[in-house]
Coordinates of C-alpha atoms and ligand atoms in Angstrom, one line a residue:
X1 CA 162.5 132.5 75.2
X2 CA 159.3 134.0 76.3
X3 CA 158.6 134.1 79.9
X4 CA 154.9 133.7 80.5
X5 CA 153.9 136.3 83.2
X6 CA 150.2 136.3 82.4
X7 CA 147.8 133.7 81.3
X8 CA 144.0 133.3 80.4
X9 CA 141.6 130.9 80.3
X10 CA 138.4 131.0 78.0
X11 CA 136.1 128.9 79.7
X12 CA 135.8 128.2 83.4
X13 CA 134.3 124.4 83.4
X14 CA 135.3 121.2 84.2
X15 CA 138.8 121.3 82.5
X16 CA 139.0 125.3 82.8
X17 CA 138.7 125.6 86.4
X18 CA 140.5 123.1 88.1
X19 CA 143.8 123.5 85.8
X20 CA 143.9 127.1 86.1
X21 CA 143.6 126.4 89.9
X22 CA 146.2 124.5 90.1
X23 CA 148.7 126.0 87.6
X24 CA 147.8 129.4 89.7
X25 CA 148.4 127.3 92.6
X26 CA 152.4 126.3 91.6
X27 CA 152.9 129.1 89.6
X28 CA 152.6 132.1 92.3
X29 CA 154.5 134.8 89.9
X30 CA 152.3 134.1 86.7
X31 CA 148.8 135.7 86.8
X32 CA 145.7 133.5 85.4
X33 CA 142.4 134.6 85.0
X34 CA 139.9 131.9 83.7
X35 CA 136.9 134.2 82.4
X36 CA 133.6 132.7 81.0
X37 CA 130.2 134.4 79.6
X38 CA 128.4 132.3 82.1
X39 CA 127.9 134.9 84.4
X40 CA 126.8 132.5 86.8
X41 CA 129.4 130.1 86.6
X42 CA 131.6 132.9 87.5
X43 CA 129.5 134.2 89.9
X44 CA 129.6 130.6 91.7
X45 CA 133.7 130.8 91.2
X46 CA 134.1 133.8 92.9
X47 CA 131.5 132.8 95.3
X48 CA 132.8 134.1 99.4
X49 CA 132.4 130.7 100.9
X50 CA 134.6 128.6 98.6
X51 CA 132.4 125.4 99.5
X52 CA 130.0 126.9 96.4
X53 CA 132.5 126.8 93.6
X54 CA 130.4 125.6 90.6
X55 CA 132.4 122.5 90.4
X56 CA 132.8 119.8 92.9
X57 CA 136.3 117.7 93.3
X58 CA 137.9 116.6 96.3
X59 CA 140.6 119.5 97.1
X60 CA 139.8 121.8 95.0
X61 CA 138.3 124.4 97.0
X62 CA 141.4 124.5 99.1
X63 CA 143.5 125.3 96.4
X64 CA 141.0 128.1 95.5
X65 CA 140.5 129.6 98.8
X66 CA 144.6 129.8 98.6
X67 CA 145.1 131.0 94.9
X68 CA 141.9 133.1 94.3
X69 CA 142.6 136.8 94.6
X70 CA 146.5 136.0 94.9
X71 CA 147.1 135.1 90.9
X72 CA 143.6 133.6 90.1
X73 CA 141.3 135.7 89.2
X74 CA 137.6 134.3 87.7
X75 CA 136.0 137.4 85.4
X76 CA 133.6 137.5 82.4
X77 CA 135.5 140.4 81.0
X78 CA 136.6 137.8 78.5
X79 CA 138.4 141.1 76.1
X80 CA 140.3 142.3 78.8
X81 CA 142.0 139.0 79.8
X82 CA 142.7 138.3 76.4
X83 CA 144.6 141.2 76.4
X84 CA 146.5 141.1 79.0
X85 CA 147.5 138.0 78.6
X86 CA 150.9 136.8 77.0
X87 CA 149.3 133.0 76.7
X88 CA 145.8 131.9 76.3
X89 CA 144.4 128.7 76.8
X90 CA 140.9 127.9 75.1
X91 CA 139.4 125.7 77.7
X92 CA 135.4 125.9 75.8
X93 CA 133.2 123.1 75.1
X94 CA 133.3 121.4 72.2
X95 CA 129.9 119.1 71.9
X96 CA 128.7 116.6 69.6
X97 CA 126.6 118.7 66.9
X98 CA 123.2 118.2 67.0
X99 CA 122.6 120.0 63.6
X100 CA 123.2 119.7 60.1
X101 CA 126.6 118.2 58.5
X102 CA 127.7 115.8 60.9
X103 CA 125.1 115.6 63.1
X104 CA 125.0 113.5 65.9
X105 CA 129.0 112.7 65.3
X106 CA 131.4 115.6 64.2
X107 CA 132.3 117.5 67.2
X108 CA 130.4 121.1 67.3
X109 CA 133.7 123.8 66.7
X110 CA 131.4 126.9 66.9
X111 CA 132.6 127.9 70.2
X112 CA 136.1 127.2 69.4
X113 CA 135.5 129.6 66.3
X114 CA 134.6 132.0 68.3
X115 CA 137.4 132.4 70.4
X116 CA 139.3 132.5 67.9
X117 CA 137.6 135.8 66.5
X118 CA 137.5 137.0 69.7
X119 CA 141.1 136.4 70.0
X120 CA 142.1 138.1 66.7
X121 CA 140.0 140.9 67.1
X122 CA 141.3 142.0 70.6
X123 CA 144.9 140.6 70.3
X124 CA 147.6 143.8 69.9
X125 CA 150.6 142.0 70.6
X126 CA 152.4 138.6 70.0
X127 CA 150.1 135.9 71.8
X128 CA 150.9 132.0 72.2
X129 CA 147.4 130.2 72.5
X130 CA 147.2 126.9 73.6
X131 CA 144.3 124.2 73.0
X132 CA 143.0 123.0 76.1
X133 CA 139.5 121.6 74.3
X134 CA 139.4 118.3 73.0
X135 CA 139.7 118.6 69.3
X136 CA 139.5 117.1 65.8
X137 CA 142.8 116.9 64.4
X138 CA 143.7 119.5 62.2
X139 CA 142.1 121.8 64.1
X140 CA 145.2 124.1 64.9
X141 CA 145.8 124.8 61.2
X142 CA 141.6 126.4 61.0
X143 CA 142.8 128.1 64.2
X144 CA 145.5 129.6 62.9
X145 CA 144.0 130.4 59.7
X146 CA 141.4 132.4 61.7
X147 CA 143.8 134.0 63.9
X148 CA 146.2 135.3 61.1
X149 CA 143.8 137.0 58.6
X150 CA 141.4 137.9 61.1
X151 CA 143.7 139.7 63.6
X152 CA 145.7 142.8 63.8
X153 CA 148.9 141.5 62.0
X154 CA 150.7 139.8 65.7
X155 CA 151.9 136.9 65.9
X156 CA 150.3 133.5 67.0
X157 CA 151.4 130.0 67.7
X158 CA 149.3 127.6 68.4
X159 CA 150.1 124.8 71.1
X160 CA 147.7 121.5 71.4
X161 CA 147.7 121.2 75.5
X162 CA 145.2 118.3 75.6
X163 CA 144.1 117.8 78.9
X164 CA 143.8 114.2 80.8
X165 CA 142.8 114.7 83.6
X166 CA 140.1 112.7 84.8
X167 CA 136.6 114.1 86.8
X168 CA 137.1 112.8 90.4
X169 CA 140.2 113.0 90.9
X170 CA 141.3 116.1 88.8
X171 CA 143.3 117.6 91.5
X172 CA 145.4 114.5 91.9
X173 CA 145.7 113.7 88.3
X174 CA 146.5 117.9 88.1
X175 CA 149.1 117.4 90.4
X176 CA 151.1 114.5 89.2
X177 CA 150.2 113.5 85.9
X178 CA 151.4 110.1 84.1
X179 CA 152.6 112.5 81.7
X180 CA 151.9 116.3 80.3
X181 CA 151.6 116.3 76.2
X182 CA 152.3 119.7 74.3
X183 CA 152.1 120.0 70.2
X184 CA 153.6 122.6 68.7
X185 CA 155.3 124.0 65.5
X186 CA 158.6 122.5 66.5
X187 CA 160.1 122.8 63.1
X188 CA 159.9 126.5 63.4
X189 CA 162.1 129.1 65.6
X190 CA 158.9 130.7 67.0
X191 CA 157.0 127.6 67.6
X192 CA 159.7 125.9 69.5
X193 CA 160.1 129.4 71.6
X194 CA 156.4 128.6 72.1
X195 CA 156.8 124.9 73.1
X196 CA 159.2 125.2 75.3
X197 CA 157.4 128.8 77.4
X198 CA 154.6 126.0 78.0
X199 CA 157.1 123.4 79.1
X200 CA 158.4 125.8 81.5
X201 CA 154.7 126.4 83.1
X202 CA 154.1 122.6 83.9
X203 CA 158.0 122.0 85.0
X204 CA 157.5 124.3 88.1
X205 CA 155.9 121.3 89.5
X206 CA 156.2 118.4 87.2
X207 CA 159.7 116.5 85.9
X208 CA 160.4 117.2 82.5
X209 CA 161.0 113.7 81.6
X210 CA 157.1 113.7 82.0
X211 CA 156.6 116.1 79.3
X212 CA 155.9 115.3 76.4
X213 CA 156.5 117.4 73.5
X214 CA 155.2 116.5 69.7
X215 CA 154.1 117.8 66.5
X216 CA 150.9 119.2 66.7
X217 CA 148.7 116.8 65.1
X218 CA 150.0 114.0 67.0
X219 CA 149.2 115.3 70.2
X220 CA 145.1 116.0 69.1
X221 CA 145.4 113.1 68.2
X222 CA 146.5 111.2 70.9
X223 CA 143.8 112.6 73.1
X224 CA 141.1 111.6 70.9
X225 CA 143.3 108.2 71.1
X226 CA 143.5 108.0 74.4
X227 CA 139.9 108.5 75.3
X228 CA 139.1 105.9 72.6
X229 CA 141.4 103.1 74.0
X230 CA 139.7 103.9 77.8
X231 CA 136.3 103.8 76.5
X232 CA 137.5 100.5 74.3
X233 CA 138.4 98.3 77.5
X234 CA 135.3 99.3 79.9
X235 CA 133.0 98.4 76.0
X236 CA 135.1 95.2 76.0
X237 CA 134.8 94.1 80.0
X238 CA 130.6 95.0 79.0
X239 CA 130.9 92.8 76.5
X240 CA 132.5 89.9 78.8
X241 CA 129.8 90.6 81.3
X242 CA 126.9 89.7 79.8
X243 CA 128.8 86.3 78.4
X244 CA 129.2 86.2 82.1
X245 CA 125.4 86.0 83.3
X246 CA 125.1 83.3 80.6
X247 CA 127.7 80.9 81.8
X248 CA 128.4 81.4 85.4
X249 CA 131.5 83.4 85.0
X250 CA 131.9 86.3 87.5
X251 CA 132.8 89.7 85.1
X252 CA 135.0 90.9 88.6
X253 CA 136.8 87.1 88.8
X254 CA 137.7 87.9 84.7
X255 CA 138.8 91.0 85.0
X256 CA 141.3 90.6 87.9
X257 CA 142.9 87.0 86.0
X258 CA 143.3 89.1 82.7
X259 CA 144.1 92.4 84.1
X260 CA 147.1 90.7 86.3
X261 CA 149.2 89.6 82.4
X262 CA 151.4 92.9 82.6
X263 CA 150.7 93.4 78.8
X264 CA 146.7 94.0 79.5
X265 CA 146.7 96.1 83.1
X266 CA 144.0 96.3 85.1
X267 CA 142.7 99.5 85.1
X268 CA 139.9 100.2 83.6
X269 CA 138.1 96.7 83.3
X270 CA 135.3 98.0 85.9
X271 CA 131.8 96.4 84.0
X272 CA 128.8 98.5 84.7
X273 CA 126.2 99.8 83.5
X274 CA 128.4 101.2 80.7
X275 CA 130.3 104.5 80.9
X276 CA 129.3 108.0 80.9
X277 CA 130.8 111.8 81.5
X278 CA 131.5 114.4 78.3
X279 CA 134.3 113.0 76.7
X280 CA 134.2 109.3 75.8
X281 CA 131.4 109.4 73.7
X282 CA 131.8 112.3 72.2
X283 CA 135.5 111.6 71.5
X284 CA 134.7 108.5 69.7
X285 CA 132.1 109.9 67.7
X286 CA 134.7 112.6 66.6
X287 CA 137.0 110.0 66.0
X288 CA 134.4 108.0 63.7
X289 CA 133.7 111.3 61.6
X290 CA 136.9 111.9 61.3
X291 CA 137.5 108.3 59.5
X292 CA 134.6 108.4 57.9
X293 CA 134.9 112.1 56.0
X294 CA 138.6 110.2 55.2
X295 CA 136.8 107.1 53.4
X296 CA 138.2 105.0 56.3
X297 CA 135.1 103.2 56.6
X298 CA 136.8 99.8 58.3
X299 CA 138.2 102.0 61.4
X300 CA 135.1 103.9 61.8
X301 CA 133.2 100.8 62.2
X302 CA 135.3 99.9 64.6
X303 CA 135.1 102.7 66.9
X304 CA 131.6 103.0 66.6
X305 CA 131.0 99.7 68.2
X306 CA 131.9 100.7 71.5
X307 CA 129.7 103.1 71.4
X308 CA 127.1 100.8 70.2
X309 CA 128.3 98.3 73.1
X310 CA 127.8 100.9 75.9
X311 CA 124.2 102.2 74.6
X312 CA 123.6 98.2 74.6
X313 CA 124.8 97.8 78.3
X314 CA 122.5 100.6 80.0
X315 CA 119.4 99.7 78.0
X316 CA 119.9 95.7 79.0
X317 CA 120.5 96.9 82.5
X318 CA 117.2 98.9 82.2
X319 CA 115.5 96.1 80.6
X320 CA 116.8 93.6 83.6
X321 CA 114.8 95.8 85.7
X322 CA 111.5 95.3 84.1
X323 CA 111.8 92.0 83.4
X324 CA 112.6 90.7 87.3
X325 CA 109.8 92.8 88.1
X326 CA 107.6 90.7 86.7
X327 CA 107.8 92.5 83.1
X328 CA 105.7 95.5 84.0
X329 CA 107.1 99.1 86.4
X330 CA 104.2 100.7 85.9
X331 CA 103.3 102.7 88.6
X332 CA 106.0 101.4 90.5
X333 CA 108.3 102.9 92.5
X334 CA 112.4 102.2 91.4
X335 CA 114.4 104.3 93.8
X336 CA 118.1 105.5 92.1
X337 CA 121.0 105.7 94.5
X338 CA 123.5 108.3 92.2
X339 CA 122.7 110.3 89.1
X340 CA 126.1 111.5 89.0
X341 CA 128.3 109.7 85.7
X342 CA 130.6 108.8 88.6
X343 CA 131.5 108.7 92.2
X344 CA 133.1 112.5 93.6
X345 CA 131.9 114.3 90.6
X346 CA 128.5 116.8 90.4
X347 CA 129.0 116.3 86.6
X348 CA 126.2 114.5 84.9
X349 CA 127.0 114.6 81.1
X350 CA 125.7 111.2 79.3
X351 CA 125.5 109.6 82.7
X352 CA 123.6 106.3 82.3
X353 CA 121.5 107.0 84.9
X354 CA 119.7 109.6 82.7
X355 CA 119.3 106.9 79.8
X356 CA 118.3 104.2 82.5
X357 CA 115.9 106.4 83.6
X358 CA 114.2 107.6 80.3
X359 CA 113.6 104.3 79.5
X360 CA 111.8 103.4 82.7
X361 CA 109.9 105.9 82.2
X362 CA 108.9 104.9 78.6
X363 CA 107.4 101.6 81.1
X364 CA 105.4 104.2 83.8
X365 CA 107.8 103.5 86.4
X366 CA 108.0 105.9 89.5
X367 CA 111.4 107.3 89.9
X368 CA 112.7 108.7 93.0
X369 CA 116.6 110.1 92.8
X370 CA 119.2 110.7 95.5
X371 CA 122.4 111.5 94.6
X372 CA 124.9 113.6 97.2
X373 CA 126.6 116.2 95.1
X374 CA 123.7 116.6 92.5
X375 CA 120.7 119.1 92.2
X376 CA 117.5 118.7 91.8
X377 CA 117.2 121.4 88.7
X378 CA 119.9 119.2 87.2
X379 CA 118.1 116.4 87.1
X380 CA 115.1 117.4 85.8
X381 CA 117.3 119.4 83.3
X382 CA 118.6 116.1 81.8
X383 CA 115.2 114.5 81.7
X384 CA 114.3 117.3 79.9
X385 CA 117.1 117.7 77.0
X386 CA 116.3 113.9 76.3
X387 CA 113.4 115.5 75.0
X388 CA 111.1 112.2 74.7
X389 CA 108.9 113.1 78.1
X390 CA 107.1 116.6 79.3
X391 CA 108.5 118.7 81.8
X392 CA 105.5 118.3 84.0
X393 CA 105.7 114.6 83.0
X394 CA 109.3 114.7 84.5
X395 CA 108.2 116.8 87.4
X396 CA 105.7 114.5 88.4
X397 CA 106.9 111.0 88.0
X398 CA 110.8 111.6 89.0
X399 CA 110.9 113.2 93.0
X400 CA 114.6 113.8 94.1
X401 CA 115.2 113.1 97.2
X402 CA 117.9 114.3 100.1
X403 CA 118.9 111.2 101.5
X404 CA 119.6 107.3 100.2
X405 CA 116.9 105.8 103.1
X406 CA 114.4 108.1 101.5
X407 CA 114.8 107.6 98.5
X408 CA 114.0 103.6 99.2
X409 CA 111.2 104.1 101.1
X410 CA 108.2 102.2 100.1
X411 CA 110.2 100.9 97.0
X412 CA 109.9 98.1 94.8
X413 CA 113.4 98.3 93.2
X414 CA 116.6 99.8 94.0
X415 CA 119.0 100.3 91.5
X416 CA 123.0 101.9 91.9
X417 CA 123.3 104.0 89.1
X418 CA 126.8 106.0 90.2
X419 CA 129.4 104.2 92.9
X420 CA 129.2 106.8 95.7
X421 CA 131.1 105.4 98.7
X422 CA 128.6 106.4 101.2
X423 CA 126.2 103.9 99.9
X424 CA 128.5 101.0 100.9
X425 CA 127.9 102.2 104.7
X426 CA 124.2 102.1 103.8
X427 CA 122.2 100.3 106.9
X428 CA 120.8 98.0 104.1
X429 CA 118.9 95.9 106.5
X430 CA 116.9 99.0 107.7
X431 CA 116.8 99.9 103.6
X432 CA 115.2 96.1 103.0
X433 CA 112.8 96.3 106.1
X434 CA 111.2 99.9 104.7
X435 CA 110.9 98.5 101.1
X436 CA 108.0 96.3 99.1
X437 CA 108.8 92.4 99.0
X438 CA 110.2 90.8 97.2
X439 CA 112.9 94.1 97.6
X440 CA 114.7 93.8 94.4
X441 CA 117.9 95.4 94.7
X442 CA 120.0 95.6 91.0
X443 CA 123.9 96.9 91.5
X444 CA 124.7 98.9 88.4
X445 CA 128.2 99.8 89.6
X446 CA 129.6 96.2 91.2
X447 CA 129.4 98.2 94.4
X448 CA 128.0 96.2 96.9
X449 CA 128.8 92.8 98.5
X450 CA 126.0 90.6 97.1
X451 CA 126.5 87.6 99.7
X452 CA 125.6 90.1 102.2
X453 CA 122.7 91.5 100.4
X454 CA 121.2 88.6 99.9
X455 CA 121.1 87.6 103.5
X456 CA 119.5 90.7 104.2
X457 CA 117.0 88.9 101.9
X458 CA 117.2 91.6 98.9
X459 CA 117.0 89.8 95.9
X460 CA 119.6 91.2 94.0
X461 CA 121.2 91.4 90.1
X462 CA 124.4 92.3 89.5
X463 CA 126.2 92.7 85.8
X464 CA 128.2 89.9 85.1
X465 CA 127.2 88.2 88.4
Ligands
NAD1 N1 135.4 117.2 81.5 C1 136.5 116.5 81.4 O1 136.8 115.6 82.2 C2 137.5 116.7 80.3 C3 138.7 116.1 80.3 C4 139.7 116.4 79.3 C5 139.3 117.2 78.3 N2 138.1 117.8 78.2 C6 137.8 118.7 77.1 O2 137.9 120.1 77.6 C7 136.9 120.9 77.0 C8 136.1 121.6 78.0 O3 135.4 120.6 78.8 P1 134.6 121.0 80.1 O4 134.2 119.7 80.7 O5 135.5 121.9 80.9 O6 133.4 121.8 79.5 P2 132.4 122.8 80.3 O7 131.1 122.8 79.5 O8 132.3 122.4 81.7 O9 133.1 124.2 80.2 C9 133.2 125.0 79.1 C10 132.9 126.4 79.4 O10 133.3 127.2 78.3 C11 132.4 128.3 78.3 N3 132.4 129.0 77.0 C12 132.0 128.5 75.8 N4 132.2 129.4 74.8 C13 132.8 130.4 75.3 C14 133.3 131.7 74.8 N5 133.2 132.0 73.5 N6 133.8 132.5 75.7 C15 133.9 132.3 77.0 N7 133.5 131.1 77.5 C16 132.9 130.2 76.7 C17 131.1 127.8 78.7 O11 130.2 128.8 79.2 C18 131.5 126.7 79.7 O12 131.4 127.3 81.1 C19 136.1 120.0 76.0 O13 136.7 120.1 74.7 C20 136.4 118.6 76.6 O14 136.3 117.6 75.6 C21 137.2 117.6 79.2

């Protein structure tokens, strides 16, 4: 069996980074260098003081600081890892296209196809590489079609490694996952010396009963799955919410009584202003196409609705806005607390704070931002790629702020857009004394204790009650 002495990593983000930290971490004899053409990225990787690493999750940059220069190496040399490297994991993003065939739906595989040229080109002896990326299933068979008339004649097998880890708590859910899932040509001599090189990575620290080990198009699948059943319960707790502010049911009170049968569960049955992050919605889009392009027109219906649910959810909560304030924001101010897609992440992909915002300020509104881990660039950034207001226009009606009290100041609204912890120790009675009465307060996230607010005397909306 091969013993893997040397892995790399194309792409250092979200995914990228903090798995390659942490397999460097448990794995002191195998050598991992993530590289990346983001220079920057890097740059910010192999940044001195480890507080700058480009990505923020709680205990990561410990396991950096201890790894980094040891067996983890960051680099944009991306040929020379590739290489070196006995395995290589393809880590790149893989985006909804916003072009041509499939727009808006099929997930963009250009910079998987690239790696996979890259790959063949360099490649000058027998390389296993694994798909970290979310992908379309099938996608190993274009890979490997790529990979074996484009290279030098070596040998490849491809592994699917999908990741499921989740932002936030990456580290933890790195450390001691529910359970590890590797695809592989199992049928083959070669691609079950393959499978079982990777099982022997993740068992220096996880229990093999906990890895998982399939054919390869049922593990893309199942991540594509997976995401789509997560993204399916928060749609369906949305749903119960706003039945909730019709009736007089509390969307929390439902939750925990249907979450408690053992058969349901009850994660994931959070309402709010409807999900966000890279992968949900971009999953399930995938996962429509794909059921679409086969004539499965019934299942991609289906899938497409909580998608439809969740657009529905942030502009309602947007539209709550204007209508308690009296049906016009113009020229008002509507402070944010969070812009982050959720708590102890800097990521910001399809956050509903961005959506929330664009449409306020469709209505004039005045928006001022404060959210711990995220820039101001960012911010503006996402504005911007909406495309439906100026830069300048962003520049001057959105101000970021550097603290929550600011960012209230003088405000007519404010509305909880990501579930930061520190805004549950907000002084909320100095918050309501600095704002404009009646100080409309509308909880996005179920974060706050709404008995207590409203003593305070904010007047306060929360989804689902
Ligand atoms: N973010 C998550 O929580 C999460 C969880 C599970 C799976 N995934 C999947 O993992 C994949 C990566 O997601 P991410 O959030 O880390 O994305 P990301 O955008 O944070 O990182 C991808 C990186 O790949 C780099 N890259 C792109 N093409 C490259 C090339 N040819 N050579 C070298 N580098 C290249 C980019 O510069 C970027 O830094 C996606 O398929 C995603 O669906 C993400």
């Amino acid at each position: 069996m091969t013993i893997i002495k040397n892995i790399c990593c194309i792409g250092a983000g979200y995914v990228g980074g903090p798995t390659m930290a942490i397999i460097a971490q448990k794995c002191p004899d195998i050598k991992v260098t993530v590289v990346d053409i983001n220079e920057k990225r890097i740059a910010a990787w192999n940044d001195e003081d480890v507080e700058n690493i480009p990505i923020y999750e709680p205990g990561l940059s410990e396991i950096v600081k201890e790894a980094r220069g040891r067996n983890l190496f960051f680099s944009t040399d991306v040929d020379a890892a590739i290489d070196k490297a006995d395995m290589i994991f393809i880590s790149v993003n893989t985006p909804t296209k916003t072009y041509g065939i499939g727009k808006g739906m099929a997930a963009d595989l250009k910079f998987i196809e690239l790696c996979a040229r890259q790959i063949a080109r360099v490649a000058k002896n027998d390389k296993i590489v694994v798909e970290k990326s979310t992908l379309p299933v099938r996608t190993a068979e274009a890979l490997k079609n790529i990979l074996d008339n484009t290279g030098n004649g070596v040998n490849f097998q491809i592994l699917s490694n999908p990741e499921f880890l989740a932002e936030g708590t990456a580290v933890q859910d790195l450390l001691n996952p529910d359970r590890v899932l590797i695809g592989g040509g199992i049928d083959t001599e070669k691609g079950k010396s393959a499978v079982d090189a990777l099982v022997d990575v993740y068992a220096q620290w996880i229990p093999k009963a906990q890895i998982l080990t399939t054919n390869l198009w049922s593990s893309e699948l199942s991540k594509l799955t997976a995401n789509a059943f997560l993204a399916q319960r928060i749609s369906s707790i949305n749903a119960m919410s706003e039945i909730c502010e019709k009736t007089g049911a509390d969307v929390d009170e439902v939750a925990k009584a249907v979450g408690m049968d053992s058969r349901i569960g009850p994660k994931f049955l959070k309402s709010s202003v409807g999900f966000g992050g890279s992968c949900f919605q971009k999953d399930i889009l995938n996962l429509v196409y794909i059921s679409k392009s086969f004539g499965l027109n019934e299942v991609a219906d289906y899938w497409e609705q909580v998608i439809i649910m969740n657009d529905h959810q942030k502009r309602r909560f947007a539209e709550k806005i204007v209508k308690t304030l009296y049906n016009t924001v113009s020229g008002k101010k509507i402070a944010f607390l969070g812009w982050a897609f959720k708590k102890d992440t800097n990521d910001t992909r399809e956050s509903a704070a961005i959506h929330v915002a664009d449409y306020l300020l469709n209505e004039h509104a005045e928006i001022v931002v404060y959210d711990p881990k995220v820039s101001k660039e960012r911010i503006y950034a996402d504005l911007e790629a909406l495309g439906s207001h100026s830069s300048e226009e962003i520049r001057d009606r959105v101000k970021v702020v550097s603290t929550a009290v600011e960012a209230c100041k003088d405000a007519h609204a404010v509305a909880i857009l990501t579930e930061w912890d520190e805004f549950k120790d907000l002084d909320w009675k100095a918050v309501y004394d600095d704002m404009l009465k009646p100080a409309f307060l509308f909880d996005g996230r179920r974060l706050l204790d709404k008995t207590e607010l409203k003593k305070v005397g904010f007047e306060v909306f929360v989804i689902g009650n």
